[in-house]
């Protein structure tokens, strides 16, 4: 099974993936975790360019292409082998992030980003995507570290990102995106958010909870 956790910066994705991985592992599941972009040599190099190189001008079209290249490599080198090995794959962000950050929030064409992105993953998309929703001021208030290149784009951009995730969930069926998507209120405590995700997952895939 392939599960993505996505959403705005500081919404709590990493924290929820760690909790979900622990829950699955205590039920005897083998779990592989990856972050997008990253976790391959090419992905790590592109991550550095995309997030750390504030000196480079990178237009939305180039950003789209670079995020997609990192993801294509991750799918081929890591995600497909882990799924073939029977592991539950958890990803911190996936194509939905490109659709939102480079699409809805940057006046890009969300539908064509879904199409191209799906081609470049060879048609592989998560079975289930959890979108953590959190107001920008709450999420940014949680982040006690420096801002990367994309986080530095300003509050208006990040409000468009939040709205973009909400629109993407609404447009899921219109764009015939495979897999299920669930919006999760991420303003609650980590324990409450985690309980909601696990409840949803058990409804979707009851066999995952078998010890
Ligand atoms: N990006 C893109 O533009 N296009 C793409 O296609 C892709 C990505 C794939 C990747 O950053 C950047 O690239 C991202 C989108 C863009 N940039 N921006 N802007 P990333 O995914 O590596 O980093 P991030 O999204 O900024 O992650 P993050 O800051 O680590 O946030 P998080 O994982 O959602 O949150 P967290 O680390 O779990 O929690 C943050 C803090 O809040 C931490 O202190 C927690 O203890 C705390 N926390 C977590 N949950 C809670 C709750 N429920 N209550 C209170 N406090 C909490």
XYZ file of N, CA and C and ligand atoms in Angstrom, residues 5-17 19 35-38 47 50-51 63-64 66-68 70-71 92-102 113 132 134 138-153 157-158 161 165 185-194, ligand 1:
273
model
N 1.385 11.710 2.851
C 0.916 12.768 3.755
C 1.407 14.075 3.155
N 0.475 14.980 2.897
C 0.831 16.220 2.204
C 0.187 17.388 2.934
N 0.492 18.595 2.498
C -0.076 19.786 3.129
C 0.952 20.893 3.189
N 0.560 22.020 3.757
C 1.440 23.178 3.822
C 2.606 22.961 4.765
N 3.529 23.908 4.718
C 4.718 23.825 5.577
C 4.303 23.943 7.041
N 4.921 23.116 7.871
C 4.664 23.182 9.306
C 3.310 22.622 9.720
N 2.612 21.959 8.801
C 1.292 21.409 9.150
C 1.412 20.173 10.046
N 2.611 19.590 10.087
C 2.826 18.428 10.954
C 2.988 17.126 10.195
N 3.385 17.193 8.934
C 3.500 15.985 8.101
C 4.526 15.008 8.678
N 5.716 15.529 8.984
C 6.779 14.631 9.472
C 6.341 13.957 10.778
N 5.737 14.756 11.655
C 5.297 14.208 12.942
C 4.254 13.108 12.719
N 3.321 13.329 11.795
C 2.266 12.336 11.560
C 2.790 11.094 10.857
N 3.764 11.263 9.978
C 4.333 10.088 9.311
C 5.057 9.214 10.331
N 4.351 8.918 13.476
C 3.333 8.231 14.281
C 2.684 7.088 13.496
N 11.010 10.908 1.629
C 10.534 12.285 1.493
C 10.771 12.752 0.064
N 9.818 13.530 -0.424
C 9.842 14.030 -1.803
C 9.910 15.545 -1.747
N 10.947 16.190 -2.308
C 12.061 15.593 -3.045
C 13.134 15.057 -2.098
N 13.871 14.038 -2.582
C 14.987 13.508 -1.811
C 15.069 12.004 -1.890
N 17.020 18.590 -4.403
C 16.454 19.202 -3.187
C 17.318 20.382 -2.739
N 16.705 23.238 -5.147
C 15.360 23.794 -5.058
C 15.100 24.531 -3.747
N 15.678 24.020 -2.648
C 15.333 24.594 -1.338
C 16.408 25.503 -0.762
N 10.899 24.941 -11.754
C 10.613 24.291 -10.463
C 9.805 23.021 -10.682
N 8.780 23.148 -11.532
C 7.921 21.987 -11.805
C 8.757 20.832 -12.355
N 11.986 20.277 -12.129
C 12.984 19.735 -11.199
C 12.321 18.876 -10.111
N 11.190 19.329 -9.578
C 10.483 18.494 -8.591
C 10.048 17.176 -9.231
N 9.610 17.256 -10.482
C 9.146 16.030 -11.148
C 10.304 15.078 -11.431
N 13.058 14.776 -9.616
C 13.410 14.143 -8.335
C 12.433 13.009 -8.016
N 11.160 13.257 -8.297
C 10.126 12.258 -7.964
C 10.222 11.037 -8.882
N 6.413 11.632 2.469
C 6.204 12.993 2.963
C 6.176 13.878 1.724
N 4.989 14.208 1.247
C 4.706 14.925 0.000
C 4.814 13.984 -1.205
N 4.087 14.373 -2.279
C 4.189 13.659 -3.556
C 3.678 14.609 -4.644
N 3.197 14.085 -5.750
C 2.820 14.935 -6.892
C 1.827 16.029 -6.504
N 0.945 15.753 -5.544
C -0.019 16.778 -5.129
C 0.690 18.085 -4.748
N 1.873 17.991 -4.131
C 2.597 19.221 -3.761
C 2.950 20.039 -5.005
N 3.365 19.381 -6.080
C 3.682 20.126 -7.310
C 2.423 20.767 -7.876
N 1.330 19.998 -7.861
C 0.058 20.525 -8.364
C -0.320 21.798 -7.597
N -0.049 21.793 -6.278
C -0.464 22.939 -5.455
C 0.561 24.080 -5.502
N 1.840 23.778 -5.197
C 2.845 24.865 -5.105
C 3.150 25.478 -6.466
N 3.321 24.633 -7.499
C 3.675 25.159 -8.818
C 2.416 25.354 -9.689
N -0.414 19.666 -14.802
C 0.633 19.172 -13.878
C 0.274 17.766 -13.395
N -3.007 17.504 5.309
C -3.103 18.166 6.616
C -3.392 19.644 6.388
N -4.049 23.456 7.800
C -3.727 24.294 8.953
C -3.585 25.748 8.486
N -0.780 29.674 12.067
C -0.600 28.598 13.057
C 0.602 27.736 12.655
N 0.650 27.356 11.374
C 1.731 26.470 10.908
C 3.088 27.162 11.029
N 3.163 28.420 10.603
C 4.455 29.114 10.659
C 4.867 29.364 12.109
N 3.898 29.527 12.994
C 4.211 29.699 14.418
C 4.860 28.472 15.016
N 4.658 27.321 14.368
C 5.246 26.070 14.885
C 6.690 25.890 14.449
N 7.094 26.642 13.397
C 8.399 26.363 12.782
C 9.483 27.202 13.455
N 10.332 26.517 14.225
C 11.388 27.232 14.945
C 12.740 26.984 14.265
N 12.781 27.264 12.940
C 14.031 27.092 12.202
C 14.038 28.097 11.050
N 15.161 28.189 10.333
C 15.264 29.117 9.209
C 14.332 28.709 8.081
N 13.990 29.651 7.207
C 13.083 29.377 6.079
C 13.881 28.980 4.840
N 13.416 27.935 4.125
C 14.087 27.571 2.874
C 13.601 28.480 1.743
N 14.106 28.247 0.502
C 13.813 29.149 -0.614
C 12.317 29.280 -0.851
N 11.595 28.156 -0.758
C 10.163 28.206 -1.052
C 9.384 28.758 0.146
N 9.829 28.412 1.360
C 9.157 28.970 2.545
C 9.305 30.492 2.589
N 10.372 31.020 1.936
C 10.622 32.467 1.970
C 9.748 33.238 0.979
N 8.837 32.559 0.292
C 8.043 33.247 -0.744
C 6.982 34.190 -0.181
N 1.743 33.957 -0.668
C 1.960 32.721 -1.426
C 1.487 31.515 -0.600
N 1.819 31.510 0.682
C 1.474 30.335 1.490
C -0.023 30.262 1.782
N -1.175 28.580 -1.168
C -0.866 27.141 -1.038
C -1.969 26.448 -0.233
N -4.448 23.539 -1.706
C -4.700 22.164 -1.231
C -6.209 21.919 -1.110
N -8.011 17.993 9.703
C -7.790 19.227 10.458
C -6.508 19.061 11.280
N -5.476 19.834 10.884
C -4.163 19.660 11.528
C -3.930 20.667 12.648
N -4.993 21.394 13.052
C -4.814 22.355 14.146
C -4.956 21.673 15.509
N -5.424 20.434 15.503
C -5.608 19.729 16.768
C -4.261 19.214 17.285
N -4.267 18.577 18.434
C -3.011 18.059 18.983
C -2.480 16.946 18.075
N -1.164 16.679 18.129
C -0.623 15.584 17.308
C -1.350 14.263 17.552
N -1.738 14.005 18.811
C -2.430 12.753 19.137
C -3.797 12.692 18.445
N -4.518 13.825 18.459
C -5.853 13.857 17.843
C -5.749 13.721 16.319
N -4.771 14.394 15.728
C -4.594 14.307 14.270
C -4.264 12.867 13.888
N -3.368 12.274 14.651
C -2.955 10.895 14.381
C -4.134 9.924 14.491
N 7.616 21.621 -2.722
C 7.165 22.176 -3.904
O 7.125 23.400 -4.053
N 6.783 21.354 -4.911
C 6.837 20.002 -4.805
O 6.489 19.296 -5.756
C 7.312 19.439 -3.562
C 7.688 20.274 -2.556
C 7.375 17.960 -3.408
C 9.768 20.866 0.806
O 9.868 21.053 2.113
C 9.466 22.215 0.187
O 9.322 22.026 -1.204
C 8.165 22.740 0.693
C 7.186 22.540 -0.462
C 8.073 22.500 -1.651
N 8.399 24.111 0.935
N 7.819 25.011 1.248
N 7.526 26.036 1.537
P 9.689 19.874 3.135
O 8.517 19.022 2.821
O 10.965 19.215 3.316
O 9.437 20.766 4.400
P 8.134 21.336 4.976
O 6.871 21.029 4.347
O 8.432 22.755 5.097
O 8.109 20.436 6.242
P 8.242 20.846 7.709
O 8.555 22.239 8.029
O 9.133 19.829 8.272
O 6.772 20.716 8.122
P 5.926 19.457 8.541
O 6.632 18.184 8.235
O 4.574 19.602 7.977
O 5.808 19.637 10.095
P 6.591 18.885 11.298
O 8.064 18.906 11.075
O 5.970 17.590 11.579
O 6.181 19.867 12.465
C 6.649 21.192 12.505
C 6.692 21.654 13.993
O 5.369 21.678 14.507
C 7.498 20.719 14.900
O 8.102 21.485 15.900
C 6.399 19.834 15.513
O 6.764 19.349 16.777
C 5.232 20.787 15.587
N 3.938 20.142 15.426
C 3.613 19.136 14.563
N 2.301 18.821 14.676
C 1.781 19.655 15.616
C 0.480 19.807 16.153
N -0.562 19.040 15.754
N 0.299 20.767 17.093
C 1.323 21.549 17.492
N 2.604 21.432 17.022
C 2.819 20.504 16.100
